[in-house]
Short mmCIF file of C-alpha atoms in Angstrom, two decimals:
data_model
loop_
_atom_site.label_atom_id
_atom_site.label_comp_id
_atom_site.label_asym_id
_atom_site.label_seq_id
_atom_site.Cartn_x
_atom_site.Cartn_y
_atom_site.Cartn_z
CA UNK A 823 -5.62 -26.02 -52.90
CA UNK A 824 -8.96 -27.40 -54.10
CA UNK A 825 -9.03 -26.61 -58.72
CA UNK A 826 -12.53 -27.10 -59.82
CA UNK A 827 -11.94 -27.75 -64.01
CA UNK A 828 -8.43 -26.43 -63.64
CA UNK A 829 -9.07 -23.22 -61.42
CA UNK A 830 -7.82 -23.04 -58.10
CA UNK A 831 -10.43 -21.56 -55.54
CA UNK A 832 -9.17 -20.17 -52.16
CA UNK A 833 -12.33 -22.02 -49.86
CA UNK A 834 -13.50 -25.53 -49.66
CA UNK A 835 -16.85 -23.81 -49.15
CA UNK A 836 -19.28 -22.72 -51.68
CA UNK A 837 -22.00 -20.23 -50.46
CA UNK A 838 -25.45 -19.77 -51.61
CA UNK A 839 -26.75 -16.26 -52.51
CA UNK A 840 -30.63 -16.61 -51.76
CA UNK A 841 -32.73 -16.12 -48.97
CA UNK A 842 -30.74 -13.41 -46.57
CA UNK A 843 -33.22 -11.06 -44.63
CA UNK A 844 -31.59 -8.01 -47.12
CA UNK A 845 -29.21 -7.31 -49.78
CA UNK A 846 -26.43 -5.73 -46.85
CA UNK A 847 -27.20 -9.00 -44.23
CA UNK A 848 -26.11 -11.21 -47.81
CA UNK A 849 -22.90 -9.21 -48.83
CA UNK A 850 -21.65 -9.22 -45.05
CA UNK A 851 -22.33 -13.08 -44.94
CA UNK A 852 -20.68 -14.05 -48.09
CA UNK A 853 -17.97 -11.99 -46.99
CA UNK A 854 -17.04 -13.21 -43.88
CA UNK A 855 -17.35 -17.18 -45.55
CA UNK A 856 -14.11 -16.65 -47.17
CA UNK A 857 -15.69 -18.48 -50.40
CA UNK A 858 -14.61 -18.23 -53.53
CA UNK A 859 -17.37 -19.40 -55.53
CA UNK A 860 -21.13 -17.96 -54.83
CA UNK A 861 -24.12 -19.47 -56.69
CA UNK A 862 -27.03 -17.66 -58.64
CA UNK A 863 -29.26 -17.84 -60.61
CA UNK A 864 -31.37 -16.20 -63.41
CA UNK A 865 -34.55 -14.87 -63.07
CA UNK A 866 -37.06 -13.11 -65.40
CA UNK A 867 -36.65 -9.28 -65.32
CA UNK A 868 -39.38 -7.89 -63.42
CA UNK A 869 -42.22 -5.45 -64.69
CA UNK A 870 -40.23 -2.23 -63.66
CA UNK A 871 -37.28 -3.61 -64.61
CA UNK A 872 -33.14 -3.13 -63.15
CA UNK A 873 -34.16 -5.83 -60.36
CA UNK A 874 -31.17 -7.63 -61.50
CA UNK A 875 -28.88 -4.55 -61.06
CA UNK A 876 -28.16 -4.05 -57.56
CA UNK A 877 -27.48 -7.73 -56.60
CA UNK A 878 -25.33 -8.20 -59.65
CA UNK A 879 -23.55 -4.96 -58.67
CA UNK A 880 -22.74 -6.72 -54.81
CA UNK A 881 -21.82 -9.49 -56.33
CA UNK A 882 -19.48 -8.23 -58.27
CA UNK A 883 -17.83 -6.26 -56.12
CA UNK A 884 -16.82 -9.26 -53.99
CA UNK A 885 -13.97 -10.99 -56.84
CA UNK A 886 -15.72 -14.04 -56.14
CA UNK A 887 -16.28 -16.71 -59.01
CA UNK A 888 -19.94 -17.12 -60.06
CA UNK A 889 -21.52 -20.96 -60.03
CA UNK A 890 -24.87 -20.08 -61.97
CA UNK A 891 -27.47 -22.82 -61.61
CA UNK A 892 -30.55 -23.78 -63.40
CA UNK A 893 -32.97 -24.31 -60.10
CA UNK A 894 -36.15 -24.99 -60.98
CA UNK A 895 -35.84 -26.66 -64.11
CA UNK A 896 -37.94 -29.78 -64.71
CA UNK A 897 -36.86 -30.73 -68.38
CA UNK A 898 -33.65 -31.13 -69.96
CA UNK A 899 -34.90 -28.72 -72.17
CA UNK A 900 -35.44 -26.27 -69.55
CA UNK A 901 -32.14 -26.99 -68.24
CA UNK A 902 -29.91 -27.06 -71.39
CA UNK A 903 -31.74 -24.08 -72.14
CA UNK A 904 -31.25 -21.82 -69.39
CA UNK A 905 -27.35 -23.11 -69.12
CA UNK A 906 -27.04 -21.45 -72.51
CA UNK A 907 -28.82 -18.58 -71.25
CA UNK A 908 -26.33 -18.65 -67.91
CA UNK A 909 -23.35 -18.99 -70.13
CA UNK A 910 -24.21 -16.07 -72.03
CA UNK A 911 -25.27 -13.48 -69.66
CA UNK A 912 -22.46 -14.91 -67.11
CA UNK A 913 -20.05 -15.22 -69.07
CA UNK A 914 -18.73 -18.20 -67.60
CA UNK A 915 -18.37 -22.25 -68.78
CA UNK A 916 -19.37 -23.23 -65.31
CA UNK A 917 -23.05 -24.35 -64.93
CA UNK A 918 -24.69 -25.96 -61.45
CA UNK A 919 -27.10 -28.43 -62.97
CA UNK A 920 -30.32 -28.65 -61.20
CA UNK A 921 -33.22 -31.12 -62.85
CA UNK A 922 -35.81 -31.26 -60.31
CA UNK A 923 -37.82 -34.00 -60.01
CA UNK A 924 -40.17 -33.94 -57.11
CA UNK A 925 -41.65 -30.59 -56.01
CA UNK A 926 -41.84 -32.33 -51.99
CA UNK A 927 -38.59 -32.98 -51.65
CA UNK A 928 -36.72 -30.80 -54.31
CA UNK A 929 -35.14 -34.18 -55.43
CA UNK A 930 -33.37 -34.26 -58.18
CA UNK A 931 -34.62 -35.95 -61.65
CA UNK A 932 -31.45 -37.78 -62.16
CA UNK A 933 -32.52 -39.66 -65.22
CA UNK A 934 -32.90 -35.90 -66.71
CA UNK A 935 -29.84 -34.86 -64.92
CA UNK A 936 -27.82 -37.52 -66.32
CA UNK A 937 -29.11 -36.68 -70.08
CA UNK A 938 -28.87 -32.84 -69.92
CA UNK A 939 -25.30 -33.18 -68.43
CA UNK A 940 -24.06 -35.39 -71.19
CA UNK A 941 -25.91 -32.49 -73.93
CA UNK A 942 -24.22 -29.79 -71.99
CA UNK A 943 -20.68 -31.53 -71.34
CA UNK A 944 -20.25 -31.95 -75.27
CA UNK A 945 -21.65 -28.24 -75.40
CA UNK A 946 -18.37 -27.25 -73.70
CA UNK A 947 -20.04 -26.65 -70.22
CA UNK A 948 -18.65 -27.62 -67.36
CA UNK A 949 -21.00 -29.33 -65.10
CA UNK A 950 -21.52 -29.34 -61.64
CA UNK A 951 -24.21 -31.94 -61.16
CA UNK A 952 -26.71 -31.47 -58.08
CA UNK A 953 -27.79 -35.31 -57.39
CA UNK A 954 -28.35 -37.62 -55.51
CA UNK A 955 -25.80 -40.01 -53.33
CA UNK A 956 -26.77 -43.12 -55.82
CA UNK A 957 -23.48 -44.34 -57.03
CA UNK A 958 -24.65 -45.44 -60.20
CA UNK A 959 -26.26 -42.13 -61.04
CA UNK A 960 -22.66 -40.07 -59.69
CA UNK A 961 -21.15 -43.21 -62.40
CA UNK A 962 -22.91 -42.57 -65.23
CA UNK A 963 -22.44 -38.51 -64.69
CA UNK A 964 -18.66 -39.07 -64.91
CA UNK A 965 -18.95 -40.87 -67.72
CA UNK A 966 -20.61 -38.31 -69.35
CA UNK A 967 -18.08 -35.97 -68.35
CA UNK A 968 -18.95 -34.41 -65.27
CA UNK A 969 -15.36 -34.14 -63.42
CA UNK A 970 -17.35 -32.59 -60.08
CA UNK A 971 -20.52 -34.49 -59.11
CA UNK A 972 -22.31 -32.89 -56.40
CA UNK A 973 -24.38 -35.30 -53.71
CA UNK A 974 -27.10 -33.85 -51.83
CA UNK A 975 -27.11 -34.52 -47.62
CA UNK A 976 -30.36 -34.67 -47.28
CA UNK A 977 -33.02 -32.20 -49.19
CA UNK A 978 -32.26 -28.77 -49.97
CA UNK A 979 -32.85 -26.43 -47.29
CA UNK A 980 -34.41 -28.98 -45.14
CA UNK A 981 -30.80 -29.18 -42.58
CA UNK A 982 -30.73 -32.23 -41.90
CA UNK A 983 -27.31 -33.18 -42.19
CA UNK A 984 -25.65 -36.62 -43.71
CA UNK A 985 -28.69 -39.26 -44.18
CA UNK A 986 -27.09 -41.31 -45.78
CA UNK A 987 -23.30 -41.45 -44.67
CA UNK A 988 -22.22 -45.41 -45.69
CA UNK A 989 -23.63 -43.98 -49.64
CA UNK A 990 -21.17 -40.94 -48.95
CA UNK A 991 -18.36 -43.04 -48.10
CA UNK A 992 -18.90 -45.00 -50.72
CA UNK A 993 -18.74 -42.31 -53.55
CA UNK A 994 -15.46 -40.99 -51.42
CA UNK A 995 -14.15 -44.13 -52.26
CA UNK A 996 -15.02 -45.24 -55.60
CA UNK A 997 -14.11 -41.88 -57.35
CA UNK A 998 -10.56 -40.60 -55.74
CA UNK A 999 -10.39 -38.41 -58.76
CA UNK A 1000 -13.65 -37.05 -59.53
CA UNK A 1001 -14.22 -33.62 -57.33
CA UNK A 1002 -16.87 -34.86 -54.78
CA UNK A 1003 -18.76 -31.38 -53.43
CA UNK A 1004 -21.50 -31.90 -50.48
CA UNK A 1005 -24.33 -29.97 -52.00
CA UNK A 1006 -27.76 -29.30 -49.69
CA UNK A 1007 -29.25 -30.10 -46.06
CA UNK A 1008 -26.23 -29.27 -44.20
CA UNK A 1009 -27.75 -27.26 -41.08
CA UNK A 1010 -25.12 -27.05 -38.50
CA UNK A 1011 -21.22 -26.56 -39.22
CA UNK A 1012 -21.00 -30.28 -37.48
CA UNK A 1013 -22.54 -31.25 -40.88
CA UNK A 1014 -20.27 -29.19 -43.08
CA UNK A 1015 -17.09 -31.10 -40.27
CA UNK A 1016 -18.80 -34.79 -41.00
CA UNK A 1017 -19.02 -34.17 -44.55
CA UNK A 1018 -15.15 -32.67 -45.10
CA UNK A 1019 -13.85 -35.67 -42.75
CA UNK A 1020 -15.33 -38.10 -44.79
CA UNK A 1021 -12.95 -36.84 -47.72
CA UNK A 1022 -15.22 -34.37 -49.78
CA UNK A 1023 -13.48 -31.87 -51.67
CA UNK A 1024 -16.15 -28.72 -50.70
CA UNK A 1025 -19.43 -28.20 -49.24
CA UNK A 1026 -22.02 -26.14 -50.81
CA UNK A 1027 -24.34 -24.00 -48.19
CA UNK A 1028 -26.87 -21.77 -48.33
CA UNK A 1029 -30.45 -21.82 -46.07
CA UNK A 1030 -27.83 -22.76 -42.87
CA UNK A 1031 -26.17 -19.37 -43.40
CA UNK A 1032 -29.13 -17.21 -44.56
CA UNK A 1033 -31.52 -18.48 -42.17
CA UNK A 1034 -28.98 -18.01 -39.13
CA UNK A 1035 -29.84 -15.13 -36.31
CA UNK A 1036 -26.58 -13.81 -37.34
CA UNK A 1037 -25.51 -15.08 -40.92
CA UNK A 1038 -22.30 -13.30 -41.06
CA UNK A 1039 -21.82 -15.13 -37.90
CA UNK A 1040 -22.93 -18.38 -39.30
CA UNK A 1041 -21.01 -17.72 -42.49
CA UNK A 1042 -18.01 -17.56 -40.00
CA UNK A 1043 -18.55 -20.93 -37.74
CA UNK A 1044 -19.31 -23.04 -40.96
CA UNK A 1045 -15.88 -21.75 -42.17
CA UNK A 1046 -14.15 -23.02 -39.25
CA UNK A 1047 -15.52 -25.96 -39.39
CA UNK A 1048 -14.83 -27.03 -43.28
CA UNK A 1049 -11.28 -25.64 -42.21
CA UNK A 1050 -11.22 -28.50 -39.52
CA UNK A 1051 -12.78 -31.15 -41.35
CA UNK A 1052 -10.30 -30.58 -44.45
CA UNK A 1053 -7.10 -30.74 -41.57
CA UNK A 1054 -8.98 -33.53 -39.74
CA UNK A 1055 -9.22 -35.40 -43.22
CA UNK A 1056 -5.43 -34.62 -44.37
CA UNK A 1057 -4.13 -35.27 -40.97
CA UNK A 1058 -6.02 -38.95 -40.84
CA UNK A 1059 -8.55 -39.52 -38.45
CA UNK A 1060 -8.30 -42.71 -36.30
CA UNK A 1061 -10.08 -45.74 -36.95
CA UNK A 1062 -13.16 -46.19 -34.32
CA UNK A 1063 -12.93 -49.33 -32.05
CA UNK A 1064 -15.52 -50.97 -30.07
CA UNK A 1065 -13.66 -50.97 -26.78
CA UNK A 1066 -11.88 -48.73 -24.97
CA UNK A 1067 -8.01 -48.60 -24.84
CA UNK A 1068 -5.93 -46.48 -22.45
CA UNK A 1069 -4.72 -43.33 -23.44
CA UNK A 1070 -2.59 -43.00 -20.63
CA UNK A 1071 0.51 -45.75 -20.43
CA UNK A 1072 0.01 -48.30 -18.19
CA UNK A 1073 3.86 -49.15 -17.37
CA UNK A 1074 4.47 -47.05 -14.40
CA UNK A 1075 1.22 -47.04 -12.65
CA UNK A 1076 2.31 -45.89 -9.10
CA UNK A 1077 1.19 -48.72 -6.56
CA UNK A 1078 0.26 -51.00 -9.00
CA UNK A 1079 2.42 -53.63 -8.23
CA UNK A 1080 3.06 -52.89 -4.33
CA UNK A 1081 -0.48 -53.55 -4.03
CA UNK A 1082 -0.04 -57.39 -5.89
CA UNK A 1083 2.80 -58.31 -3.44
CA UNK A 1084 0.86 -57.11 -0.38
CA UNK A 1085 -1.91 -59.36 -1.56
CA UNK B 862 -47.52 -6.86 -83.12
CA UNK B 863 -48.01 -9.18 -80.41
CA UNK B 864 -45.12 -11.02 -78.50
CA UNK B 865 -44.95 -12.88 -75.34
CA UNK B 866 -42.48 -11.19 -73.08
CA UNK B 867 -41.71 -13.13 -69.85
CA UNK B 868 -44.94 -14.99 -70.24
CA UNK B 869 -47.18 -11.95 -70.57
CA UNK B 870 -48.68 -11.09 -73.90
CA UNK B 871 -47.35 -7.38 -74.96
CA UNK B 872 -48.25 -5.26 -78.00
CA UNK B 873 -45.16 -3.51 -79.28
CA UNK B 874 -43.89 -1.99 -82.52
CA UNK B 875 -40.72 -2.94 -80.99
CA UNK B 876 -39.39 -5.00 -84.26
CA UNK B 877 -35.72 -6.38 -82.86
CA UNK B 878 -34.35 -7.36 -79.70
CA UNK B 879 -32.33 -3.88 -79.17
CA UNK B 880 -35.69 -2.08 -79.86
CA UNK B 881 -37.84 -4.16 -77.25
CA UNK B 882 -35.20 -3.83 -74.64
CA UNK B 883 -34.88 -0.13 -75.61
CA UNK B 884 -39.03 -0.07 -75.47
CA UNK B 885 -39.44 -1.76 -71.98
CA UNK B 886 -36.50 0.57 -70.36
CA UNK B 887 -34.06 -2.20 -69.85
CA UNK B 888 -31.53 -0.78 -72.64
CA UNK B 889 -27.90 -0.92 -70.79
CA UNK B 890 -29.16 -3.52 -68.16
CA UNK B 891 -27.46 -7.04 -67.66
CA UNK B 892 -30.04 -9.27 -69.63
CA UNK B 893 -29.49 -12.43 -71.10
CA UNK B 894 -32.53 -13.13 -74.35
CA UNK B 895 -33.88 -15.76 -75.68
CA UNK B 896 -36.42 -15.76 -78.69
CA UNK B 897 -38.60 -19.08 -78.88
CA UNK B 898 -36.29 -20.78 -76.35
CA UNK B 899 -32.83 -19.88 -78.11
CA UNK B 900 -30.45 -17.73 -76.95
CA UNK B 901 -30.01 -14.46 -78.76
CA UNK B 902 -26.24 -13.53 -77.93
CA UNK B 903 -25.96 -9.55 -77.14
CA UNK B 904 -23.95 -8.12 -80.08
CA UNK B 905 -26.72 -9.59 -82.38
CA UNK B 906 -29.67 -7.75 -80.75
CA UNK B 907 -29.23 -4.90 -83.10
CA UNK B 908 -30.04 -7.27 -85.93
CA UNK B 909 -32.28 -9.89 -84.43
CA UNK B 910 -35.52 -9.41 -85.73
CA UNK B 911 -38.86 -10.28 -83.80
CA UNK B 912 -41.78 -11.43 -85.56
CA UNK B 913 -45.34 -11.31 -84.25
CA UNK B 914 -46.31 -13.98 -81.42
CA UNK B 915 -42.24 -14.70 -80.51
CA UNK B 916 -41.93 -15.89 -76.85
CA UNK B 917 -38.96 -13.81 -75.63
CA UNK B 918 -37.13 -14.14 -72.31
CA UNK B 919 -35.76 -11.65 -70.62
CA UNK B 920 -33.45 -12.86 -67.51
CA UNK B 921 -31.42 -10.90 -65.26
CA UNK B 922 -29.08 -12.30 -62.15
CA UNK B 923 -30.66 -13.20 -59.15
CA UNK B 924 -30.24 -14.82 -55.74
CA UNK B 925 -29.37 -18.47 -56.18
CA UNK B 926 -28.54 -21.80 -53.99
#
């Protein structure tokens, strides 16, 4: 069973809480993903007020662990800042650390990233870094004591899938013990497959669900697949070869032969 | 006084945290607060006093990715 900083969570799938069509569409999807962790985030309270309520209460009433993040957050400051401001009102360690650094793409600011993880790490946090594939960057967050780095697939909501599946590989490779969690631009549950049969611990989803016809649906068929991709992964997947090779045995071939002594 | 709640200027007599909260109807609600960028933890809201032109956040739980 997949233990993110020592607690054992009953999906390889983490599931976004924003952009569901209504409150009843999001509680049926994040139900019927199995997950065990859902992300939010915090949000100034609105002029009325109690906006907060009614989403905390659905929340709440699914026993799910919480993953607050600091999305939209351009500074460390901002971030370190509103982790402290997660911790408190969540009342959990656990902090998804967003620095953005490009408003086009949504990419993260991992020279920020890097700085407000190490500030947060010895502030008894425990990160979950949203960055980029880089392999220096994921390096130099593990060093400053990230034990779950989480690589994008391509730009947040944009669905894309894997772009960049050698740099994946690569991080699979170099950190067997660091928690690797696909985070962003997974569109299809082929994505979510790819990304668990290259050897990542999770996926993290959210516009693929909440932007489905049917997200419950969705929520369902993206389960499946991170199911699949975890046995495919365990089970070990065979090496591709340029050539093809005969499934069926070729000792026994009826006429085979016959056919060489009549010629 | 005058504070800046949530980024909008507000005139309150509201003189701690408990008493602003209490003021703006959000008394019992699941806020986190910060005052000038710190985090004021909730049992000291009773005590923590506001002081004209504080920048206090109020934040609540939201949808998230």
């Amino acid at each position: 069973m997949l233990t993110l900083y020592g607690q054992a969570v009953p999906s390889r799938m983490m599931v976004g809480t924003a952009l569901y069509p209504s409150p009843a569409v999001m509680e049926a999807a994040l139900r019927a993903s199995g997950a065990g962790i859902v992300t939010v985030s915090l949000r100034r309270e609105a002029g009325g007020g109690r906006a907060g309520d009614a989403f905390w209460r659905i929340i709440q009433s699914l026993g799910v662990a919480v993953l607050p993040n600091t999305a939209g957050c351009r500074t460390v400051k901002e971030a370190v800042t509103t982790a402290a401001l997660a911790r408190e009102l969540f009342g959990t360690p656990w902090i998804k650390l967003e620095v953005v650094g490009d408003d086009e793409t949504l990419q993260p600011d991992v020279v920020a990233l890097v700085e407000a993880a190490a500030i947060l790490v010895r502030d008894g946090f425990e990160v979950f870094p949203y960055t980029t594939e880089d392999l220096t960057v994921a390096t130099r967050l593990v060093e400053a004591g990230c034990r779950v780095v989480m690589p994008w697939a391509s730009p947040i909501g944009s669905g894309q899938g894997i772009a960049n599946r050698a740099a994946l590989r690569t991080l699979r490779s170099r950190f067997p013990d660091v928690t690797l969690v696909v985070d962003a631009g997974l569109g299809a549950p082929s994505h979510a497959a790819e990304a668990m049969e290259l050897g990542f611990d999770a996926v993290l989803l959210n516009t693929a669900i909440a932007k489905a016809d049917d997200p419950a649906a969705m929520a369902r068929a993206f389960a499946l697949a991170v199911e699949g991709g975890r046995l495919a992964y365990e089970a070990g997947l065979m090496p591709p070869r340029d050539f093809a090779s005969p499934s069926t045995p070729v000792v026994g071939t009826p006429f085979w032969h016959a056919a060489g002594a009549a010629g | 006084m005058v504070l800046t709640v949530n980024g909008e200027r507000q005139e309150t007599e509201a003189d701690t945290v408990a008493r602003l909260l209490q003021a703006l109807g959000y008394e019992g609600g699941f806020y986190a607060v910060a005052v000038n960028r710190e985090v004021v933890r909730r049992p000291a809201w009773p005590e923590a006093a506001l002081a004209d032109g504080d920048d206090v956040e109020i934040l609540t739980p939201r949808q998230g990715g």
